[in-house]
Amino acid sequence: MSDISYVSDQQIPPSPPPPNTTGPIKWLKDNLFSGPVNSVLSIVSIGFILFLIYDLAPWFIDSSWAPAEMSLKGCRAEASGACFAVINERFYQFIFGFYPSELYWRPTLAFLLMIVAIWPVLFDRAPKQLIWHTMVYPLLAYWLIWGGSIWGPLLVLAGPLIGYLIASKAERLFAAIVGDDFAPLVTLIVAVLAVILWFIFAVAPLDGVISAILPLGIMPVETNDMGGFMLSLIIGVVGITASLPIGIALALGRQSKLFLVRVLSVGFIECMRGVPLITLLFVASTLLNYFMPPGTNFDIVLRVCIMVTLFSSAYMAEVIRGGIAALPRGQYEAADAMGLTYWQSMQLIILPQALKISIPNIVSSFIGLFKDTTLVIVIGLLDPLGLSTAIRADADWNGIVWELYGFIALFFFIFCFGMSRYAAHLEEKLKTDHR
Amino acid sequence: MTNAMEDHMPEGHEPDISKMKVSDEIAIEIRNMNKWYGDFHVLRDINLTVNRGERIVICGPSGSGKSTMIRCINRLEEHQKGDIIVDGIELNSDLKNLDKVRAEVGMCFQHFNLFPHLTILENCTLAPIWVRKTPKKEADETAMHFLEKVKIPEQANKYPGQLSGGQQQRVAIARSLCMKPRIMLFDEPTSALDPEMIKEVLDTMISLAEEGMTMLCVTHEMGFARKVANRVIFMDAGQIVEQNEPEEFFQNPKSERTQLFLSQILGH
């Protein structure tokens, strides 16, 4: 029998890898030509890509941007390829719809301010104070786009301030009336009620009174004049930013130990998910006014925004619930064992992890929602698709298809791809598990 | 002492911890506690009084209810009958009492349950900052103090996923200690670890015991029990079957069930 005893008498030092195991040749060999089947597939794929380029390139190269006669006929007279003249001519209409052209600066400014408002939310490096701009931005944007008296938005803004003042200053007063134990709860209820009552009964009359005394505002613009990508962006951005917090609340509600909260959440989620978005849009355009106090004529775009938000928050709730369910039971137990309250453990432990897990699905929902904004065409709003139908009905551009839809597709692609890239960046940044 | 578990024990802990003095003050009192999972009677008439400074090891076959029992002490599990009084506070559905108890009772889990999205330091400072309202700077200092004590201050800014199991469990112990608890519960703290790591965790627990911490520890580390515990409790089928000083318990088990259990875990 041979001797099986062996002793390693030295530590082997690290050495560089042998040649040809790194570098571009190695990459090609690994990724494209690793075997006969893969080599054939690679060559076929490359051939297909070349064929596409060969076919499409002339259409792009031999295109006309500004023919002498601005019509499809004018295009065809000058070039055999694409007729981008239609985009050239209708560019502003595609972006703003029928918004008065001398007021284009207002939505443009709102868009630029939106970028500033989103910045501190998306990136850590942004200056902290900008968050104040973000909080005021919704009203600012509303005022810029819809125009009208400045007092309305300011009075709306006063609502939360009143609520905050009551919540922070009046607790001692209530403590004297109902006792220390119930003071925080009573204060909260009073504050919320005050804000709601303020919105319903005080804003509109006060707006009228102050505007009569001191008319200060910019020219109002009718909702019917809004359209194009602006409309898609308004509905999409409102839907996205509002559906996330509502979705979180619904997801937590669905997991709640309180029976009524749970039943209401489940009921809301199932009802909203069980109905096509188009139905909800019809509800927005026709039925919703019945639920409003008589006399209020609620703007159609705002109504659509509300419906789209509610619809997508139901989906968001389910996506986030999935993330919450994926967390091991031990995370809750550890949080509980430390003495964290329910809200603390949700805010500090559960939601940060659950949201991180859900990022891909949340972004899918966002992208879906953004593209679904084109459905508003069915209730007669002129989103980009609605505009393209109108443009094609024009005798000058009758018969044009690819250029219009390609342009619209490009617009949606840029925004959706941007969201997808940001999500990838966020996932990378939040990666702490080092698997 | 010829069993394999002895290998994990550090050398030279000569002043025998298991003989250390115990105060008369009562830390935990459990009276006629019963618990059911649905119809299944998991804990039956548990009676246990723990004095301050006691180090109790609880052992028993799996499914005997030992984990459930110590999880009842900070109400991760609810009992349905009987009383549990921790630090003079009775555990009932009153949430204010519950948070008070949980802040005083530290707990270490079998799977550590560190928060993977927070750094080691943030894991340790979270509860002091949010529950005890300690200023962040002070919480950081306390956390570093305890991380040094469990001998991993250099890992403070890493994430749990970057640490070995033993290191994670020591962080979990430090995290509990940052709340300055008066009682520590350990739920099988070493059963998910490699032998090499078991020792480092047990060392940490021994040094805690030396400082007089009240400890309840569910574990199968019989060497640890012999060395550190002043009382060993054997549970089976939801009942406390036998409890005794470690020496008596191991040399001279009274009940047949205990004898069988000990022969099985010490036999190889």
PDB file of N, CA and C in Angstrom, chain A residues 194-225:
ATOM      1  N   ALA A 194     -59.656  69.859   9.854  1.00  0.00           N
ATOM      2  CA  ALA A 194     -59.534  71.278   9.523  1.00  0.00           C
ATOM      3  C   ALA A 194     -59.042  71.440   8.091  1.00  0.00           C
ATOM      4  N   VAL A 195     -58.048  70.628   7.719  1.00  0.00           N
ATOM      5  CA  VAL A 195     -57.508  70.736   6.361  1.00  0.00           C
ATOM      6  C   VAL A 195     -58.572  70.381   5.334  1.00  0.00           C
ATOM      7  N   ILE A 196     -59.308  69.279   5.594  1.00  0.00           N
ATOM      8  CA  ILE A 196     -60.330  68.856   4.627  1.00  0.00           C
ATOM      9  C   ILE A 196     -61.416  69.929   4.493  1.00  0.00           C
ATOM     10  N   LEU A 197     -61.894  70.439   5.660  1.00  0.00           N
ATOM     11  CA  LEU A 197     -62.938  71.468   5.623  1.00  0.00           C
ATOM     12  C   LEU A 197     -62.438  72.707   4.898  1.00  0.00           C
ATOM     13  N   TRP A 198     -61.178  73.045   5.144  1.00  0.00           N
ATOM     14  CA  TRP A 198     -60.569  74.200   4.484  1.00  0.00           C
ATOM     15  C   TRP A 198     -60.632  74.026   2.971  1.00  0.00           C
ATOM     16  N   PHE A 199     -60.243  72.832   2.490  1.00  0.00           N
ATOM     17  CA  PHE A 199     -60.243  72.579   1.053  1.00  0.00           C
ATOM     18  C   PHE A 199     -61.649  72.684   0.480  1.00  0.00           C
ATOM     19  N   ILE A 200     -62.628  72.114   1.193  1.00  0.00           N
ATOM     20  CA  ILE A 200     -63.968  72.035   0.608  1.00  0.00           C
ATOM     21  C   ILE A 200     -64.694  73.374   0.683  1.00  0.00           C
ATOM     22  N   PHE A 201     -64.621  74.024   1.855  1.00  0.00           N
ATOM     23  CA  PHE A 201     -65.498  75.182   2.057  1.00  0.00           C
ATOM     24  C   PHE A 201     -64.802  76.533   2.003  1.00  0.00           C
ATOM     25  N   ALA A 202     -63.510  76.589   2.223  1.00  0.00           N
ATOM     26  CA  ALA A 202     -62.874  77.893   2.356  1.00  0.00           C
ATOM     27  C   ALA A 202     -62.150  78.329   1.085  1.00  0.00           C
ATOM     28  N   VAL A 203     -61.515  77.379   0.385  1.00  0.00           N
ATOM     29  CA  VAL A 203     -60.620  77.771  -0.709  1.00  0.00           C
ATOM     30  C   VAL A 203     -61.355  78.553  -1.796  1.00  0.00           C
ATOM     31  N   ALA A 204     -62.446  77.959  -2.318  1.00  0.00           N
ATOM     32  CA  ALA A 204     -63.104  78.594  -3.454  1.00  0.00           C
ATOM     33  C   ALA A 204     -63.668  79.984  -3.119  1.00  0.00           C
ATOM     34  N   PRO A 205     -64.490  80.143  -2.036  1.00  0.00           N
ATOM     35  CA  PRO A 205     -65.009  81.483  -1.718  1.00  0.00           C
ATOM     36  C   PRO A 205     -63.895  82.495  -1.436  1.00  0.00           C
ATOM     37  N   LEU A 206     -62.907  82.076  -0.633  1.00  0.00           N
ATOM     38  CA  LEU A 206     -61.821  83.009  -0.315  1.00  0.00           C
ATOM     39  C   LEU A 206     -61.087  83.431  -1.582  1.00  0.00           C
ATOM     40  N   ASP A 207     -60.889  82.462  -2.479  1.00  0.00           N
ATOM     41  CA  ASP A 207     -60.232  82.758  -3.746  1.00  0.00           C
ATOM     42  C   ASP A 207     -61.005  83.852  -4.474  1.00  0.00           C
ATOM     43  N   GLY A 208     -62.356  83.684  -4.521  1.00  0.00           N
ATOM     44  CA  GLY A 208     -63.184  84.684  -5.184  1.00  0.00           C
ATOM     45  C   GLY A 208     -63.030  86.043  -4.547  1.00  0.00           C
ATOM     46  N   VAL A 209     -63.110  86.083  -3.207  1.00  0.00           N
ATOM     47  CA  VAL A 209     -63.058  87.359  -2.491  1.00  0.00           C
ATOM     48  C   VAL A 209     -61.720  88.054  -2.721  1.00  0.00           C
ATOM     49  N   ILE A 210     -60.626  87.306  -2.485  1.00  0.00           N
ATOM     50  CA  ILE A 210     -59.309  87.946  -2.601  1.00  0.00           C
ATOM     51  C   ILE A 210     -59.039  88.368  -4.042  1.00  0.00           C
ATOM     52  N   SER A 211     -59.438  87.515  -4.994  1.00  0.00           N
ATOM     53  CA  SER A 211     -59.202  87.860  -6.392  1.00  0.00           C
ATOM     54  C   SER A 211     -59.956  89.128  -6.770  1.00  0.00           C
ATOM     55  N   ALA A 212     -61.155  89.293  -6.173  1.00  0.00           N
ATOM     56  CA  ALA A 212     -61.929  90.495  -6.471  1.00  0.00           C
ATOM     57  C   ALA A 212     -61.217  91.729  -5.933  1.00  0.00           C
ATOM     58  N   ILE A 213     -60.629  91.609  -4.745  1.00  0.00           N
ATOM     59  CA  ILE A 213     -59.942  92.757  -4.151  1.00  0.00           C
ATOM     60  C   ILE A 213     -58.614  93.010  -4.849  1.00  0.00           C
ATOM     61  N   LEU A 214     -57.857  91.937  -5.021  1.00  0.00           N
ATOM     62  CA  LEU A 214     -56.509  92.091  -5.560  1.00  0.00           C
ATOM     63  C   LEU A 214     -56.310  91.061  -6.672  1.00  0.00           C
ATOM     64  N   PRO A 215     -56.770  91.367  -7.896  1.00  0.00           N
ATOM     65  CA  PRO A 215     -56.628  90.383  -8.964  1.00  0.00           C
ATOM     66  C   PRO A 215     -55.157  90.211  -9.351  1.00  0.00           C
ATOM     67  N   LEU A 216     -54.643  89.062  -9.108  1.00  0.00           N
ATOM     68  CA  LEU A 216     -53.233  88.814  -9.385  1.00  0.00           C
ATOM     69  C   LEU A 216     -53.163  87.427 -10.010  1.00  0.00           C
ATOM     70  N   GLY A 217     -52.764  87.361 -11.266  1.00  0.00           N
ATOM     71  CA  GLY A 217     -52.732  86.036 -11.871  1.00  0.00           C
ATOM     72  C   GLY A 217     -52.235  86.092 -13.293  1.00  0.00           C
ATOM     73  N   ILE A 218     -52.234  84.916 -13.938  1.00  0.00           N
ATOM     74  CA  ILE A 218     -51.833  84.859 -15.328  1.00  0.00           C
ATOM     75  C   ILE A 218     -52.990  84.310 -16.132  1.00  0.00           C
ATOM     76  N   MET A 219     -52.901  84.432 -17.448  1.00  0.00           N
ATOM     77  CA  MET A 219     -54.026  84.082 -18.291  1.00  0.00           C
ATOM     78  C   MET A 219     -54.389  82.612 -18.129  1.00  0.00           C
ATOM     79  N   PRO A 220     -55.677  82.323 -17.839  1.00  0.00           N
ATOM     80  CA  PRO A 220     -56.064  80.922 -17.705  1.00  0.00           C
ATOM     81  C   PRO A 220     -56.114  80.226 -19.066  1.00  0.00           C
ATOM     82  N   VAL A 221     -55.825  78.915 -19.075  1.00  0.00           N
ATOM     83  CA  VAL A 221     -55.871  78.137 -20.308  1.00  0.00           C
ATOM     84  C   VAL A 221     -56.868  77.001 -20.121  1.00  0.00           C
ATOM     85  N   GLU A 222     -57.708  76.803 -21.130  1.00  0.00           N
ATOM     86  CA  GLU A 222     -58.712  75.742 -21.057  1.00  0.00           C
ATOM     87  C   GLU A 222     -58.067  74.364 -21.176  1.00  0.00           C
ATOM     88  N   THR A 223     -58.646  73.411 -20.467  1.00  0.00           N
ATOM     89  CA  THR A 223     -58.143  72.045 -20.561  1.00  0.00           C
ATOM     90  C   THR A 223     -58.213  71.517 -21.986  1.00  0.00           C
ATOM     91  N   ASN A 224     -59.267  71.918 -22.717  1.00  0.00           N
ATOM     92  CA  ASN A 224     -59.442  71.404 -24.078  1.00  0.00           C
ATOM     93  C   ASN A 224     -58.284  71.769 -24.987  1.00  0.00           C
ATOM     94  N   ASP A 225     -57.564  72.831 -24.609  1.00  0.00           N
ATOM     95  CA  ASP A 225     -56.444  73.260 -25.446  1.00  0.00           C
ATOM     96  C   ASP A 225     -55.170  72.475 -25.156  1.00  0.00           C
TER      97      ASP A 225
END
